[in-house]
PDB file of C-alpha atoms in Angstrom:
ATOM      1  CA  MET A   1      15.437  63.567-134.325  1.00 55.00           C
ATOM      2  CA  LYS A   2      18.224  61.270-133.075  1.00 62.00           C
ATOM      3  CA  THR A   3      18.692  63.407-129.979  1.00 59.00           C
ATOM      4  CA  ARG A   4      14.978  63.184-129.256  1.00 55.00           C
ATOM      5  CA  ASN A   5      15.022  59.373-129.595  1.00 52.00           C
ATOM      6  CA  ILE A   6      18.042  59.140-127.338  1.00 55.00           C
ATOM      7  CA  LEU A   7      16.341  61.334-124.707  1.00 48.00           C
ATOM      8  CA  LEU A   8      13.173  59.284-124.986  1.00 49.00           C
ATOM      9  CA  PHE A   9      15.201  56.081-124.586  1.00 49.00           C
ATOM     10  CA  ILE A  10      16.969  57.484-121.494  1.00 54.00           C
ATOM     11  CA  LEU A  11      13.637  58.551-119.989  1.00 46.00           C
ATOM     12  CA  VAL A  12      12.059  55.114-120.536  1.00 46.00           C
ATOM     13  CA  ALA A  13      15.169  53.392-119.122  1.00 48.00           C
ATOM     14  CA  ALA A  14      15.112  55.627-116.034  1.00 49.00           C
ATOM     15  CA  ILE A  15      11.418  54.909-115.441  1.00 55.00           C
ATOM     16  CA  ALA A  16      11.987  51.170-115.877  1.00 51.00           C
ATOM     17  CA  ALA A  17      14.909  51.244-113.445  1.00 52.00           C
ATOM     18  CA  GLY A  18      12.822  53.149-110.902  1.00 54.00           C
ATOM     19  CA  VAL A  19       9.938  50.692-111.196  1.00 51.00           C
ATOM     20  CA  GLY A  20      12.378  47.791-110.852  1.00 55.00           C
ATOM     21  CA  MET A  21      13.971  49.239-107.711  1.00 54.00           C
ATOM     22  CA  TYR A  22      10.539  49.961-106.189  1.00 52.00           C
ATOM     23  CA  THR A  23       9.295  46.440-106.950  1.00 49.00           C
ATOM     24  CA  SER A  24      12.487  44.879-105.603  1.00 51.00           C
ATOM     25  CA  HIS A  25      12.202  46.935-102.406  1.00 51.00           C
ATOM     26  CA  LYS A  26       8.556  45.901-101.933  1.00 48.00           C
ATOM     27  CA  GLN A  27       9.423  42.205-102.376  1.00 53.00           C
ATOM     28  CA  ASN A  28      12.133  42.354 -99.702  1.00 56.00           C
ATOM     29  CA  GLN A  29       9.803  43.804 -97.075  1.00 58.00           C
ATOM     30  CA  PRO A  30       8.499  41.275 -94.547  1.00 60.00           C
ATOM     31  CA  VAL A  31       4.903  40.183 -95.001  1.00 59.00           C
ATOM     32  CA  PRO A  32       2.878  41.082 -91.916  1.00 58.00           C
ATOM     33  CA  GLN A  33       1.889  37.960 -89.989  1.00 82.00           C
ATOM     34  CA  THR A  34      -1.625  37.212 -88.819  1.00 91.00           C
ATOM     35  CA  PRO A  35      -2.101  36.566 -85.093  1.00 91.00           C
ATOM     36  CA  GLU A  36      -2.601  32.868 -85.913  1.00 91.00           C
ATOM     37  CA  ALA A  37       0.668  32.684 -87.853  1.00 92.00           C
ATOM     38  CA  LYS A  38       2.480  34.447 -85.000  1.00 95.00           C
ATOM     39  CA  ALA A  39       1.007  31.971 -82.498  1.00 95.00           C
ATOM     40  CA  VAL A  40       2.183  28.969 -84.551  1.00 96.00           C
ATOM     41  CA  ALA A  41       5.635  30.521 -85.081  1.00 96.00           C
ATOM     42  CA  ASN A  42       5.937  31.276 -81.362  1.00 95.00           C
ATOM     43  CA  LEU A  43       4.900  27.740 -80.441  1.00 96.00           C
ATOM     44  CA  PHE A  44       7.511  26.220 -82.746  1.00 97.00           C
ATOM     45  CA  ALA A  45      10.132  28.600 -81.309  1.00 96.00           C
ATOM     46  CA  GLN A  46       9.631  27.087 -77.833  1.00 96.00           C
ATOM     47  CA  THR A  47      11.850  24.578 -76.082  1.00 97.00           C
ATOM     48  CA  MET A  48      10.110  22.541 -73.390  1.00 97.00           C
ATOM     49  CA  PRO A  49      11.143  19.598 -71.249  1.00 97.00           C
ATOM     50  CA  ASP A  50       9.706  16.218 -72.138  1.00 97.00           C
ATOM     51  CA  VAL A  51       8.387  13.737 -69.532  1.00 95.00           C
ATOM     52  CA  ALA A  52      11.983  12.744 -68.692  1.00 95.00           C
ATOM     53  CA  GLY A  53      12.907  16.397 -68.118  1.00 96.00           C
ATOM     54  CA  LYS A  54      15.066  16.628 -71.252  1.00 97.00           C
ATOM     55  CA  PRO A  55      14.664  19.933 -73.157  1.00 98.00           C
ATOM     56  CA  GLN A  56      13.071  19.451 -76.584  1.00 98.00           C
ATOM     57  CA  ALA A  57      12.777  22.006 -79.374  1.00 98.00           C
ATOM     58  CA  LEU A  58       9.214  22.120 -80.681  1.00 98.00           C
ATOM     59  CA  SER A  59      10.684  23.246 -84.010  1.00 97.00           C
ATOM     60  CA  GLN A  60      11.208  19.533 -84.724  1.00 97.00           C
ATOM     61  CA  TRP A  61       7.491  19.432 -85.632  1.00 96.00           C
ATOM     62  CA  LYS A  62       7.646  22.391 -87.986  1.00 94.00           C
ATOM     63  CA  GLY A  63       6.685  21.473 -91.544  1.00 92.00           C
ATOM     64  CA  LYS A  64       4.574  18.510 -90.418  1.00 93.00           C
ATOM     65  CA  PRO A  65       0.840  18.290 -89.787  1.00 95.00           C
ATOM     66  CA  VAL A  66       0.425  18.413 -86.006  1.00 97.00           C
ATOM     67  CA  ILE A  67      -2.358  18.103 -83.450  1.00 98.00           C
ATOM     68  CA  ILE A  68      -1.277  20.015 -80.350  1.00 98.00           C
ATOM     69  CA  ASN A  69      -3.282  19.159 -77.256  1.00 98.00           C
ATOM     70  CA  PHE A  70      -2.983  21.422 -74.201  1.00 97.00           C
ATOM     71  CA  TRP A  71      -4.022  19.487 -71.113  1.00 97.00           C
ATOM     72  CA  ALA A  72      -3.473  18.880 -67.393  1.00 96.00           C
ATOM     73  CA  THR A  73      -3.604  15.822 -65.142  1.00 95.00           C
ATOM     74  CA  TRP A  74      -6.116  17.623 -62.882  1.00 95.00           C
ATOM     75  CA  CYS A  75      -8.494  18.388 -65.795  1.00 96.00           C
ATOM     76  CA  ALA A  76     -11.204  15.673 -65.970  1.00 97.00           C
ATOM     77  CA  PRO A  77     -12.115  16.212 -69.674  1.00 97.00           C
ATOM     78  CA  CYS A  78      -8.400  16.171 -70.532  1.00 97.00           C
ATOM     79  CA  VAL A  79      -7.901  12.861 -68.748  1.00 95.00           C
ATOM     80  CA  GLU A  80     -10.971  11.410 -70.511  1.00 96.00           C
ATOM     81  CA  GLU A  81      -9.718  12.247 -74.004  1.00 96.00           C
ATOM     82  CA  MET A  82      -6.064  11.233 -73.548  1.00 95.00           C
ATOM     83  CA  PRO A  83      -6.567   7.478 -74.196  1.00 93.00           C
ATOM     84  CA  GLU A  84      -8.535   8.317 -77.351  1.00 95.00           C
ATOM     85  CA  LEU A  85      -5.783  10.655 -78.509  1.00 96.00           C
ATOM     86  CA  ALA A  86      -3.235   7.909 -77.861  1.00 94.00           C
ATOM     87  CA  ALA A  87      -5.268   5.457 -79.962  1.00 94.00           C
ATOM     88  CA  LEU A  88      -5.781   8.082 -82.663  1.00 95.00           C
ATOM     89  CA  GLN A  89      -2.020   8.581 -83.093  1.00 94.00           C
ATOM     90  CA  ALA A  90      -1.606   5.187 -84.784  1.00 89.00           C
ATOM     91  CA  GLU A  91      -4.596   5.900 -86.997  1.00 91.00           C
ATOM     92  CA  VAL A  92      -3.607   9.346 -88.288  1.00 91.00           C
ATOM     93  CA  ALA A  93       0.083   8.961 -89.135  1.00 85.00           C
ATOM     94  CA  PRO A  94       1.873  10.944 -90.584  1.00 89.00           C
ATOM     95  CA  VAL A  95      -0.042  13.561 -88.576  1.00 94.00           C
ATOM     96  CA  GLN A  96       1.722  13.875 -85.234  1.00 96.00           C
ATOM     97  CA  ILE A  97      -0.059  14.369 -81.933  1.00 97.00           C
ATOM     98  CA  ILE A  98       1.838  16.180 -79.202  1.00 98.00           C
ATOM     99  CA  GLY A  99       0.643  17.044 -75.723  1.00 98.00           C
ATOM    100  CA  ILE A 100       1.603  20.167 -73.833  1.00 97.00           C
ATOM    101  CA  GLY A 101       0.972  19.743 -70.153  1.00 96.00           C
ATOM    102  CA  VAL A 102      -0.086  22.549 -67.857  1.00 95.00           C
ATOM    103  CA  ASP A 103       1.295  20.651 -64.891  1.00 94.00           C
ATOM    104  CA  SER A 104       4.550  19.511 -63.292  1.00 94.00           C
ATOM    105  CA  GLN A 105       7.018  17.232 -65.029  1.00 95.00           C
ATOM    106  CA  GLU A 106       6.588  14.616 -62.296  1.00 96.00           C
ATOM    107  CA  ASN A 107       2.768  14.539 -62.588  1.00 96.00           C
ATOM    108  CA  ILE A 108       2.903  14.349 -66.390  1.00 96.00           C
ATOM    109  CA  ALA A 109       5.481  11.528 -66.339  1.00 96.00           C
ATOM    110  CA  GLN A 110       3.427   9.492 -63.848  1.00 96.00           C
ATOM    111  CA  PHE A 111       0.258  10.062 -65.868  1.00 95.00           C
ATOM    112  CA  ALA A 112       1.928   9.050 -69.156  1.00 95.00           C
ATOM    113  CA  GLU A 113       3.217   5.833 -67.618  1.00 95.00           C
ATOM    114  CA  LYS A 114      -0.059   4.939 -65.908  1.00 94.00           C
ATOM    115  CA  PHE A 115      -2.215   5.551 -69.002  1.00 92.00           C
ATOM    116  CA  HIS A 116       0.314   4.389 -71.638  1.00 93.00           C
ATOM    117  CA  ILE A 117       0.559   7.705 -73.487  1.00 95.00           C
ATOM    118  CA  TYR A 118       3.358   7.264 -75.999  1.00 92.00           C
ATOM    119  CA  TYR A 119       3.016  10.305 -78.211  1.00 96.00           C
ATOM    120  CA  PRO A 120       5.354  13.161 -77.238  1.00 97.00           C
ATOM    121  CA  LEU A 121       4.387  15.030 -74.078  1.00 98.00           C
ATOM    122  CA  TYR A 122       5.991  18.303 -73.058  1.00 98.00           C
ATOM    123  CA  VAL A 123       5.860  20.244 -69.827  1.00 97.00           C
ATOM    124  CA  ALA A 124       4.844  23.888 -70.124  1.00 95.00           C
ATOM    125  CA  GLY A 125       3.586  24.335 -66.596  1.00 88.00           C
ATOM    126  CA  THR A 126       1.791  27.619 -66.060  1.00 83.00           C
ATOM    127  CA  GLY A 127       3.706  29.107 -69.003  1.00 84.00           C
ATOM    128  CA  ALA A 128       1.160  27.428 -71.278  1.00 90.00           C
ATOM    129  CA  THR A 129      -1.358  30.145 -70.422  1.00 90.00           C
ATOM    130  CA  ASP A 130       0.424  32.649 -72.659  1.00 92.00           C
ATOM    131  CA  LEU A 131       0.469  30.135 -75.524  1.00 93.00           C
ATOM    132  CA  LEU A 132      -3.252  29.438 -75.083  1.00 94.00           C
ATOM    133  CA  ARG A 133      -4.026  33.157 -75.269  1.00 94.00           C
ATOM    134  CA  GLN A 134      -1.979  33.562 -78.430  1.00 94.00           C
ATOM    135  CA  PHE A 135      -4.210  30.944 -80.060  1.00 95.00           C
ATOM    136  CA  GLY A 136      -7.315  32.877 -78.995  1.00 94.00           C
ATOM    137  CA  ASN A 137      -8.117  30.968 -75.811  1.00 95.00           C
ATOM    138  CA  GLN A 138      -8.303  34.055 -73.598  1.00 94.00           C
ATOM    139  CA  ALA A 139      -9.855  32.230 -70.634  1.00 92.00           C
ATOM    140  CA  GLY A 140      -7.163  29.537 -70.674  1.00 93.00           C
ATOM    141  CA  GLY A 141      -9.740  26.728 -70.749  1.00 95.00           C
ATOM    142  CA  LEU A 142      -8.623  23.111 -71.000  1.00 97.00           C
ATOM    143  CA  PRO A 143      -8.508  20.880 -72.858  1.00 98.00           C
ATOM    144  CA  PHE A 144      -7.562  23.020 -75.819  1.00 98.00           C
ATOM    145  CA  THR A 145      -6.422  21.516 -79.099  1.00 98.00           C
ATOM    146  CA  VAL A 146      -4.815  23.137 -82.125  1.00 97.00           C
ATOM    147  CA  LEU A 147      -4.599  21.662 -85.624  1.00 97.00           C
ATOM    148  CA  VAL A 148      -1.634  22.875 -87.698  1.00 96.00           C
ATOM    149  CA  GLY A 149      -1.379  21.833 -91.347  1.00 94.00           C
ATOM    150  CA  LEU A 150       1.601  20.640 -93.346  1.00 91.00           C
ATOM    151  CA  ASP A 151       1.987  24.231 -94.571  1.00 91.00           C
ATOM    152  CA  GLY A 152       2.500  25.411 -90.987  1.00 92.00           C
ATOM    153  CA  ASN A 153      -0.772  27.328 -90.910  1.00 94.00           C
ATOM    154  CA  LEU A 154      -3.314  27.102 -88.127  1.00 95.00           C
ATOM    155  CA  LYS A 155      -6.274  25.160 -89.477  1.00 96.00           C
ATOM    156  CA  LYS A 156      -8.595  24.891 -86.496  1.00 96.00           C
ATOM    157  CA  VAL A 157      -8.810  25.176 -82.722  1.00 97.00           C
ATOM    158  CA  TYR A 158     -10.992  23.092 -80.417  1.00 97.00           C
ATOM    159  CA  LEU A 159     -11.924  24.253 -76.926  1.00 97.00           C
ATOM    160  CA  GLY A 160     -13.185  21.601 -74.526  1.00 97.00           C
ATOM    161  CA  ARG A 161     -13.295  17.841 -74.842  1.00 97.00           C
ATOM    162  CA  LEU A 162     -12.613  16.764 -78.395  1.00 97.00           C
ATOM    163  CA  ASN A 163     -15.332  15.426 -80.637  1.00 97.00           C
ATOM    164  CA  PHE A 164     -13.248  12.739 -82.325  1.00 97.00           C
ATOM    165  CA  ASP A 165     -15.649  12.353 -85.262  1.00 96.00           C
ATOM    166  CA  GLU A 166     -15.244  16.074 -85.997  1.00 97.00           C
ATOM    167  CA  LEU A 167     -11.455  15.828 -85.612  1.00 96.00           C
ATOM    168  CA  ARG A 168     -11.324  12.857 -88.003  1.00 95.00           C
ATOM    169  CA  ARG A 169     -13.404  14.804 -90.573  1.00 95.00           C
ATOM    170  CA  ASP A 170     -11.070  17.781 -90.208  1.00 95.00           C
ATOM    171  CA  LEU A 171      -8.037  15.543 -90.643  1.00 93.00           C
ATOM    172  CA  ALA A 172      -9.585  13.915 -93.728  1.00 91.00           C
ATOM    173  CA  SER A 173     -10.136  17.333 -95.273  1.00 86.00           C
ATOM    174  CA  LEU A 174      -6.734  18.650 -94.162  1.00 80.00           C
ATOM    175  CA  LYS A 175      -5.493  18.478 -97.729  1.00 68.00           C
ATOM    176  CA  ASN A 176      -8.224  20.947 -98.674  1.00 55.00           C
ATOM    177  CA  MET A 177      -7.750  23.257 -95.690  1.00 49.00           C
TER     178      MET A 177
END
């Protein structure tokens, strides 16, 4: 009887060890990322020059709620919404607005000075097209705005000129998104 109990104990211990190793192995495997999560991670992995030409790591915005506005100085709807975005920045803190320009550093710097745009602007040039596509904007239309929550997840994308009432509602409900 003792031998049987010992064998039973060894069998149960072996099964438990096997289950533990299997569970541990499963927990260490990377979780597959959604296309949206990959797009956000890729964006925050970028380094782009600011309006002064100084390289800036976009990872500095990781872990913060961010409105990312893709725009160009030659895009009429972009130009129309920029002053409103600039005014919105003071209103929505601690949410940070950043602009990613599909243009030259010189054009973006002149535009920012002329229109008093003081939130961070970065120069992506034509390289922004790949970023736009990763966020689902296959045509590369501008303006294109991305809302990323505090948790680093993509919350919403906006193609075309922003509806600021809608954006404010989305920001108000960001805690629930």
